[in-house]
Amino acid sequence: MVLTKNTIIDTDIEEIISEKLDWNYFAGKCILVTGANGMIPSYIVYTLLGLNEIILKNNPLKVFGLVRNREKAESKFQKLLDRKDFCLIVEDISNFKEFNERFDIIIHAASQASPKYYGIDPVGTLKANTIGTMNLLELARKNNTERFLFVSSGEVYGVLDGLVTNINENYTGNVDCTNVRSCYAESKRMGETMCVSYAHQYGIHTNMIRLAHTYGPGCALDDGRVFADFTKNILNNENIKINSDGSALRCFMYVTDMIKGLFYVLLKGEKCNAYNVSSMKETSIRDLANMLCSLYPEKGLHAEFLKTKDDNSYIRSKSQRILFDNSKLTALGWKESIPVEVGFKRMIDSYLK
């Protein structure tokens, strides 16, 4: 199966599809995936089209990938543009017109998730999660859409102090709505409330997934998050630069495990429920840096600790430890399978190839 220009991504997609799920549910369905240029939604697109090649040959689904940048999309999806089961839609989800197609399933993953946007474009950050979500829910209501999945974030829990760990979906969070960094978290919270409201009033089957730190091939190297910065250092044969003491703990999840979690929720999740999709295996920033250097000993790299100040274009999280309880997801049958050293090796190798 060849869906992309990258053999590691193609192998990832085959691994996702090997999961024992009711993939036949998607047979003949028309599916909209927003934000398709992003790493996570592009993996969703590839997985759905891979189903047509492996499982749904006799009754294929059709994917519509909604993007804002046509040139980027045509480069990313170069091998898919001539397929009858794939169509690009170039549109701003916050200001779109009516579509001619009726979508059986809508997966809303369009969002400016990178912290680099929180300071330079907070309005643009919140619009996709609020106005865009409202537009799509209205579309779902008019079309009697079967499933609506909102890709949310663990940021909805807000600033987490050292006393809060193993956060489950019932934790109400601590978000300061007067802090500009909350443009992302607060708009994701509002997006979730919209999903709940449409489910309550109009009966739409909505679900929300709250993602933690997800990495993998296709992640923008100027993303601004620590794993993207470290990956860029490795690729550029530079020592890894840490702008802290490196003691902060994070749970990093490889994209294949995350995508599997998404489909578990889409196919098996209880209506109008949110699910944490996160690893529970903690890694310190210092240990991550040292591990990445050890994966490529021939480069002779090491971690450097710097003292720099934040600027307005990147507003860092104040949370020292972030650990989300994923037991609600595992109760659906999902299991994490990719160790952090394996996942990051795949990610970095995908750029080297």
Tab-separated table of C-alpha atoms in Angstrom:
chain	number	residue	atom	x	y	z
A	1	MET	CA	0.000	0.000	0.000
A	2	VAL	CA	1.457	3.349	-1.048
A	3	LEU	CA	-0.470	6.407	0.132
A	4	THR	CA	2.320	8.876	0.799
A	5	LYS	CA	5.844	9.775	-0.210
A	6	ASN	CA	7.097	8.276	3.054
A	7	THR	CA	7.387	4.538	3.738
A	8	ILE	CA	7.317	5.047	7.521
A	9	ILE	CA	3.925	6.762	7.341
A	10	ASP	CA	2.573	4.040	5.035
A	11	THR	CA	3.762	1.396	7.503
A	12	ASP	CA	2.125	3.321	10.338
A	13	ILE	CA	-1.196	3.320	8.492
A	14	GLU	CA	-1.068	-0.435	7.957
A	15	GLU	CA	-0.405	-0.857	11.678
A	16	ILE	CA	-3.431	1.287	12.569
A	17	ILE	CA	-5.702	-0.670	10.224
A	18	SER	CA	-4.518	-3.953	11.747
A	19	GLU	CA	-6.318	-2.955	14.949
A	20	LYS	CA	-9.351	-5.161	15.556
A	21	LEU	CA	-12.113	-2.598	15.144
A	22	ASP	CA	-15.369	-2.630	13.189
A	23	TRP	CA	-13.825	-0.938	10.182
A	24	ASN	CA	-16.775	-2.058	8.037
A	25	TYR	CA	-18.849	0.655	9.693
A	26	PHE	CA	-17.189	3.095	7.298
A	27	ALA	CA	-18.223	1.219	4.146
A	28	GLY	CA	-19.901	3.582	1.687
A	29	LYS	CA	-19.687	6.514	4.080
A	30	CYS	CA	-18.912	10.102	3.134
A	31	ILE	CA	-16.479	11.573	5.676
A	32	LEU	CA	-15.292	15.154	6.230
A	33	VAL	CA	-11.922	15.686	7.937
A	34	THR	CA	-11.108	19.306	8.758
A	35	GLY	CA	-7.583	20.663	9.090
A	36	ALA	CA	-6.344	17.877	6.814
A	37	ASN	CA	-2.923	19.495	6.309
A	38	GLY	CA	-2.051	18.892	9.956
A	39	MET	CA	-0.157	15.859	11.207
A	40	ILE	CA	-3.059	14.249	13.070
A	41	PRO	CA	-5.846	14.889	10.532
A	42	SER	CA	-3.578	13.817	7.658
A	43	TYR	CA	-3.094	10.484	9.427
A	44	ILE	CA	-6.885	10.227	9.707
A	45	VAL	CA	-7.187	10.801	5.965
A	46	TYR	CA	-4.506	8.220	5.163
A	47	THR	CA	-6.106	5.655	7.480
A	48	LEU	CA	-9.543	6.044	5.933
A	49	LEU	CA	-8.184	5.737	2.405
A	50	GLY	CA	-6.056	2.778	3.472
A	51	LEU	CA	-9.270	1.051	4.566
A	52	ASN	CA	-10.465	1.254	0.967
A	53	GLU	CA	-7.364	-0.574	-0.233
A	54	ILE	CA	-7.311	-3.264	2.463
A	55	ILE	CA	-10.846	-3.825	3.797
A	56	LEU	CA	-13.503	-1.822	1.935
A	57	LYS	CA	-12.625	-2.613	-1.686
A	58	ASN	CA	-16.204	-3.622	-2.592
A	59	ASN	CA	-17.900	-0.649	-0.908
A	60	PRO	CA	-15.364	2.150	-0.468
A	61	LEU	CA	-15.805	5.263	1.622
A	62	LYS	CA	-15.060	8.772	0.359
A	63	VAL	CA	-12.944	11.325	2.202
A	64	PHE	CA	-13.194	15.079	1.899
A	65	GLY	CA	-10.146	16.826	3.333
A	66	LEU	CA	-10.787	20.447	4.266
A	67	VAL	CA	-7.703	22.693	4.205
A	68	ARG	CA	-6.887	26.391	4.047
A	69	ASN	CA	-3.679	26.088	2.029
A	70	ARG	CA	-4.143	24.383	-1.343
A	71	GLU	CA	-0.461	24.403	-2.300
A	72	LYS	CA	0.559	22.678	0.938
A	73	ALA	CA	-2.253	20.138	0.565
A	74	GLU	CA	-1.390	19.281	-3.026
A	75	SER	CA	2.197	18.629	-1.962
A	76	LYS	CA	1.231	16.556	1.093
A	77	PHE	CA	-1.439	14.518	-0.705
A	78	GLN	CA	0.361	14.325	-4.035
A	79	LYS	CA	-0.255	10.592	-4.444
A	80	LEU	CA	-3.969	10.929	-3.655
A	81	LEU	CA	-5.118	13.756	-5.891
A	82	ASP	CA	-6.248	11.533	-8.774
A	83	ARG	CA	-8.207	9.123	-6.595
A	84	LYS	CA	-11.994	9.050	-6.875
A	85	ASP	CA	-12.350	8.394	-3.138
A	86	PHE	CA	-10.573	11.606	-2.106
A	87	CYS	CA	-11.455	15.267	-2.598
A	88	LEU	CA	-9.814	18.435	-1.322
A	89	ILE	CA	-11.954	21.328	-0.097
A	90	VAL	CA	-10.094	24.634	0.243
A	91	GLU	CA	-11.981	26.720	2.784
A	92	ASP	CA	-11.673	28.543	6.099
A	93	ILE	CA	-13.817	26.562	8.510
A	94	SER	CA	-14.615	29.746	10.417
A	95	ASN	CA	-16.165	31.323	7.338
A	96	PHE	CA	-17.318	28.578	5.006
A	97	LYS	CA	-20.307	28.427	2.693
A	98	GLU	CA	-22.735	25.541	2.427
A	99	PHE	CA	-21.310	22.314	1.007
A	100	ASN	CA	-23.086	20.381	-1.717
A	101	GLU	CA	-22.105	17.054	-0.186
A	102	ARG	CA	-23.873	15.317	2.681
A	103	PHE	CA	-21.402	13.989	5.246
A	104	ASP	CA	-22.195	10.858	7.235
A	105	ILE	CA	-19.277	11.509	9.581
A	106	ILE	CA	-17.508	14.748	10.498
A	107	ILE	CA	-14.119	14.723	12.234
A	108	HIS	CA	-13.258	18.258	13.283
A	109	ALA	CA	-9.503	18.478	13.744
A	110	ALA	CA	-8.811	21.965	12.339
A	111	SER	CA	-7.023	24.013	14.970
A	112	GLN	CA	-3.950	26.151	15.620
A	113	ALA	CA	-2.602	23.822	18.288
A	114	SER	CA	0.946	25.139	18.359
A	115	PRO	CA	1.712	27.466	21.322
A	116	LYS	CA	3.548	29.758	18.926
A	117	TYR	CA	0.150	31.072	17.759
A	118	TYR	CA	-1.251	31.866	21.199
A	119	GLY	CA	0.639	35.149	21.450
A	120	ILE	CA	0.727	36.233	17.799
A	121	ASP	CA	-2.737	35.128	16.624
A	122	PRO	CA	-5.036	34.437	19.588
A	123	VAL	CA	-8.138	35.425	17.621
A	124	GLY	CA	-7.311	33.054	14.783
A	125	THR	CA	-6.551	30.369	17.360
A	126	LEU	CA	-9.949	30.538	18.995
A	127	LYS	CA	-12.074	30.961	15.853
A	128	ALA	CA	-11.634	27.430	14.494
A	129	ASN	CA	-12.586	25.957	17.867
A	130	THR	CA	-15.675	28.128	18.337
A	131	ILE	CA	-17.090	29.606	15.129
A	132	GLY	CA	-15.734	26.702	13.083
A	133	THR	CA	-17.230	24.164	15.461
A	134	MET	CA	-20.590	25.914	15.389
A	135	ASN	CA	-20.569	25.945	11.586
A	136	LEU	CA	-19.849	22.223	11.446
A	137	LEU	CA	-22.429	21.305	14.066
A	138	GLU	CA	-25.033	23.248	12.101
A	139	LEU	CA	-23.988	21.304	9.020
A	140	ALA	CA	-24.303	18.063	10.979
A	141	ARG	CA	-27.763	19.064	12.203
A	142	LYS	CA	-29.036	19.894	8.714
A	143	ASN	CA	-27.528	16.732	7.184
A	144	ASN	CA	-28.551	14.372	9.976
A	145	THR	CA	-24.892	13.369	10.325
A	146	GLU	CA	-24.347	9.996	12.060
A	147	ARG	CA	-21.183	10.852	14.012
A	148	PHE	CA	-19.457	14.104	14.963
A	149	LEU	CA	-16.018	13.887	16.566
A	150	PHE	CA	-14.384	16.999	18.018
A	151	VAL	CA	-10.621	16.779	18.447
A	152	SER	CA	-10.101	18.685	21.670
A	153	SER	CA	-7.084	18.944	23.958
A	154	GLY	CA	-5.848	18.239	27.455
A	155	GLU	CA	-5.385	22.008	27.616
A	156	VAL	CA	-9.068	22.189	28.656
A	157	TYR	CA	-7.892	21.235	32.163
A	158	GLY	CA	-5.921	24.469	32.371
A	159	VAL	CA	-2.935	25.117	34.615
A	160	LEU	CA	-2.150	22.036	36.684
A	161	ASP	CA	-0.189	22.370	39.903
A	162	GLY	CA	1.881	19.656	41.529
A	163	LEU	CA	-1.062	18.412	43.570
A	164	VAL	CA	-3.127	17.365	40.551
A	165	THR	CA	-2.237	14.094	38.819
A	166	ASN	CA	-4.072	11.286	37.030
A	167	ILE	CA	-6.616	13.755	35.721
A	168	ASN	CA	-9.771	12.082	34.498
A	169	GLU	CA	-12.536	13.474	32.306
A	170	ASN	CA	-14.547	14.672	35.305
A	171	TYR	CA	-11.888	17.170	36.363
A	172	THR	CA	-13.359	20.616	35.680
A	173	GLY	CA	-10.081	22.411	35.149
A	174	ASN	CA	-8.495	25.712	36.094
A	175	VAL	CA	-8.408	28.166	33.183
A	176	ASP	CA	-7.764	31.888	33.627
A	177	CYS	CA	-9.910	33.437	30.923
A	178	THR	CA	-8.054	36.775	31.251
A	179	ASN	CA	-4.739	35.182	30.195
A	180	VAL	CA	-4.205	35.394	26.440
A	181	ARG	CA	-2.740	31.865	26.446
A	182	SER	CA	-6.246	30.679	27.324
A	183	CYS	CA	-7.383	31.484	23.762
A	184	TYR	CA	-6.694	27.837	22.953
A	185	ALA	CA	-7.872	26.113	26.132
A	186	GLU	CA	-10.997	28.208	26.588
A	187	SER	CA	-12.045	27.873	22.960
A	188	LYS	CA	-11.586	24.099	23.136
A	189	ARG	CA	-13.769	24.097	26.248
A	190	MET	CA	-16.411	26.081	24.404
A	191	GLY	CA	-16.175	23.734	21.438
A	192	GLU	CA	-16.856	20.790	23.730
A	193	THR	CA	-19.836	22.575	25.274
A	194	MET	CA	-21.212	23.201	21.790
A	195	CYS	CA	-20.936	19.471	21.035
A	196	VAL	CA	-22.787	18.613	24.238
A	197	SER	CA	-25.450	21.222	23.524
A	198	TYR	CA	-26.123	19.988	19.989
A	199	ALA	CA	-26.259	16.420	21.236
A	200	HIS	CA	-28.765	17.422	23.922
A	201	GLN	CA	-30.990	19.607	21.759
A	202	TYR	CA	-30.758	17.941	18.349
A	203	GLY	CA	-29.719	14.379	19.138
A	204	ILE	CA	-26.434	14.499	17.218
A	205	HIS	CA	-24.036	11.716	18.239
A	206	THR	CA	-21.058	13.789	19.369
A	207	ASN	CA	-17.819	12.775	21.053
A	208	MET	CA	-14.800	14.731	22.180
A	209	ILE	CA	-11.232	13.483	22.528
A	210	ARG	CA	-8.742	15.335	24.708
A	211	LEU	CA	-5.255	14.864	23.333
A	212	ALA	CA	-2.016	15.069	25.244
A	213	HIS	CA	1.415	15.447	23.653
A	214	THR	CA	1.226	13.666	20.297
A	215	TYR	CA	4.273	13.449	18.037
A	216	GLY	CA	5.116	11.720	14.784
A	217	PRO	CA	6.032	12.085	11.108
A	218	GLY	CA	4.601	15.222	9.565
A	219	CYS	CA	4.872	17.322	12.700
A	220	ALA	CA	5.910	20.844	11.702
A	221	LEU	CA	9.469	21.392	12.872
A	222	ASP	CA	8.698	25.060	13.593
A	223	ASP	CA	5.760	23.976	15.754
A	224	GLY	CA	7.306	25.450	18.893
A	225	ARG	CA	6.624	22.475	21.157
A	226	VAL	CA	9.554	20.818	22.836
A	227	PHE	CA	9.529	17.557	20.852
A	228	ALA	CA	9.518	19.478	17.560
A	229	ASP	CA	12.406	21.691	18.694
A	230	PHE	CA	14.433	18.662	19.811
A	231	THR	CA	13.746	16.822	16.571
A	232	LYS	CA	14.903	19.833	14.589
A	233	ASN	CA	18.124	19.944	16.645
A	234	ILE	CA	18.832	16.275	15.862
A	235	LEU	CA	18.139	16.719	12.150
A	236	ASN	CA	20.393	19.795	12.009
A	237	ASN	CA	23.198	17.968	13.882
A	238	GLU	CA	22.889	20.454	16.748
A	239	ASN	CA	23.114	19.876	20.470
A	240	ILE	CA	19.616	19.824	21.988
A	241	LYS	CA	18.838	23.140	23.619
A	242	ILE	CA	16.685	23.108	26.786
A	243	ASN	CA	15.256	26.403	28.011
A	244	SER	CA	14.625	25.125	31.554
A	245	ASP	CA	16.120	22.749	34.106
A	246	GLY	CA	14.508	19.865	32.198
A	247	SER	CA	12.640	18.485	35.201
A	248	ALA	CA	9.112	18.982	33.821
A	249	LEU	CA	7.293	15.697	33.190
A	250	ARG	CA	5.242	15.010	30.095
A	251	CYS	CA	3.550	11.958	28.552
A	252	PHE	CA	4.447	11.687	24.872
A	253	MET	CA	2.259	9.551	22.587
A	254	TYR	CA	3.230	8.373	19.122
A	255	VAL	CA	0.690	9.286	16.468
A	256	THR	CA	-0.357	5.699	15.604
A	257	ASP	CA	-1.486	5.049	19.187
A	258	MET	CA	-3.322	8.344	19.180
A	259	ILE	CA	-5.124	7.623	15.887
A	260	LYS	CA	-6.140	4.198	17.155
A	261	GLY	CA	-7.592	5.912	20.227
A	262	LEU	CA	-9.521	8.307	18.013
A	263	PHE	CA	-11.139	5.458	16.098
A	264	TYR	CA	-11.954	3.568	19.300
A	265	VAL	CA	-13.902	6.622	20.470
A	266	LEU	CA	-15.517	7.212	17.086
A	267	LEU	CA	-16.675	3.605	16.778
A	268	LYS	CA	-17.249	2.602	20.401
A	269	GLY	CA	-17.469	5.795	22.454
A	270	GLU	CA	-20.560	6.613	24.469
A	271	LYS	CA	-22.588	9.457	22.965
A	272	CYS	CA	-21.863	12.952	24.255
A	273	ASN	CA	-18.774	11.826	26.181
A	274	ALA	CA	-15.208	13.120	26.329
A	275	TYR	CA	-12.212	10.782	26.389
A	276	ASN	CA	-8.600	11.443	27.310
A	277	VAL	CA	-6.338	10.097	24.570
A	278	SER	CA	-2.970	10.119	26.240
A	279	SER	CA	-0.017	8.050	27.277
A	280	MET	CA	0.451	7.560	31.022
A	281	LYS	CA	4.188	6.907	30.707
A	282	GLU	CA	5.996	9.976	31.984
A	283	THR	CA	9.261	11.288	30.596
A	284	SER	CA	11.144	14.328	31.840
A	285	ILE	CA	12.273	16.905	29.317
A	286	ARG	CA	15.877	16.198	30.323
A	287	ASP	CA	15.465	12.440	29.811
A	288	LEU	CA	13.779	13.004	26.454
A	289	ALA	CA	16.710	15.124	25.265
A	290	ASN	CA	19.275	12.573	26.427
A	291	MET	CA	17.321	9.699	24.892
A	292	LEU	CA	17.092	11.432	21.505
A	293	CYS	CA	20.835	12.065	21.487
A	294	SER	CA	21.472	8.401	22.354
A	295	LEU	CA	19.388	7.249	19.364
A	296	TYR	CA	22.006	8.754	17.015
A	297	PRO	CA	25.362	8.279	18.764
A	298	GLU	CA	27.201	8.838	15.504
A	299	LYS	CA	26.145	12.496	15.659
A	300	GLY	CA	27.944	13.043	18.994
A	301	LEU	CA	25.240	15.348	20.342
A	302	HIS	CA	24.294	16.243	23.909
A	303	ALA	CA	21.812	18.429	25.788
A	304	GLU	CA	22.579	22.069	26.582
A	305	PHE	CA	20.707	24.003	29.273
A	306	LEU	CA	20.039	27.610	28.311
A	307	LYS	CA	18.594	30.560	30.169
A	308	THR	CA	16.241	32.434	27.879
A	309	LYS	CA	13.125	34.502	28.390
A	310	ASP	CA	9.767	33.906	26.773
A	311	ASP	CA	8.632	36.392	24.196
A	312	ASN	CA	5.124	37.302	23.133
A	313	SER	CA	5.140	34.810	20.281
A	314	TYR	CA	5.493	31.752	22.498
A	315	ILE	CA	3.703	31.510	25.832
A	316	ARG	CA	4.802	28.433	27.715
A	317	SER	CA	2.719	26.201	29.920
A	318	LYS	CA	3.319	26.695	33.652
A	319	SER	CA	2.450	23.093	34.446
A	320	GLN	CA	5.377	21.076	35.822
A	321	ARG	CA	3.666	17.700	35.527
A	322	ILE	CA	0.836	16.657	33.206
A	323	LEU	CA	-0.614	13.165	33.630
A	324	PHE	CA	-4.032	12.284	32.236
A	325	ASP	CA	-5.962	9.186	33.271
A	326	ASN	CA	-6.724	7.138	30.140
A	327	SER	CA	-8.720	4.375	31.856
A	328	LYS	CA	-11.952	5.501	30.191
A	329	LEU	CA	-10.323	4.926	26.802
A	330	THR	CA	-8.723	1.625	27.772
A	331	ALA	CA	-12.169	0.418	28.888
A	332	LEU	CA	-13.141	0.573	25.194
A	333	GLY	CA	-10.344	-1.884	24.384
A	334	TRP	CA	-7.527	0.525	23.431
A	335	LYS	CA	-3.933	-0.112	24.485
A	336	GLU	CA	-0.792	1.933	23.975
A	337	SER	CA	1.847	-0.007	22.057
A	338	ILE	CA	4.697	2.294	20.923
A	339	PRO	CA	7.505	3.018	23.446
A	340	VAL	CA	8.783	6.573	23.361
A	341	GLU	CA	12.239	5.608	22.051
A	342	VAL	CA	10.682	3.623	19.188
A	343	GLY	CA	8.244	6.386	18.281
A	344	PHE	CA	10.834	9.141	18.202
A	345	LYS	CA	13.192	6.982	16.147
A	346	ARG	CA	10.390	6.535	13.594
A	347	MET	CA	9.616	10.232	13.617
A	348	ILE	CA	13.189	11.400	13.097
A	349	ASP	CA	13.920	8.689	10.523
A	350	SER	CA	10.861	9.793	8.571
A	351	TYR	CA	12.525	13.170	8.008
A	352	LEU	CA	15.911	11.650	7.249
A	353	LYS	CA	14.321	9.572	4.498
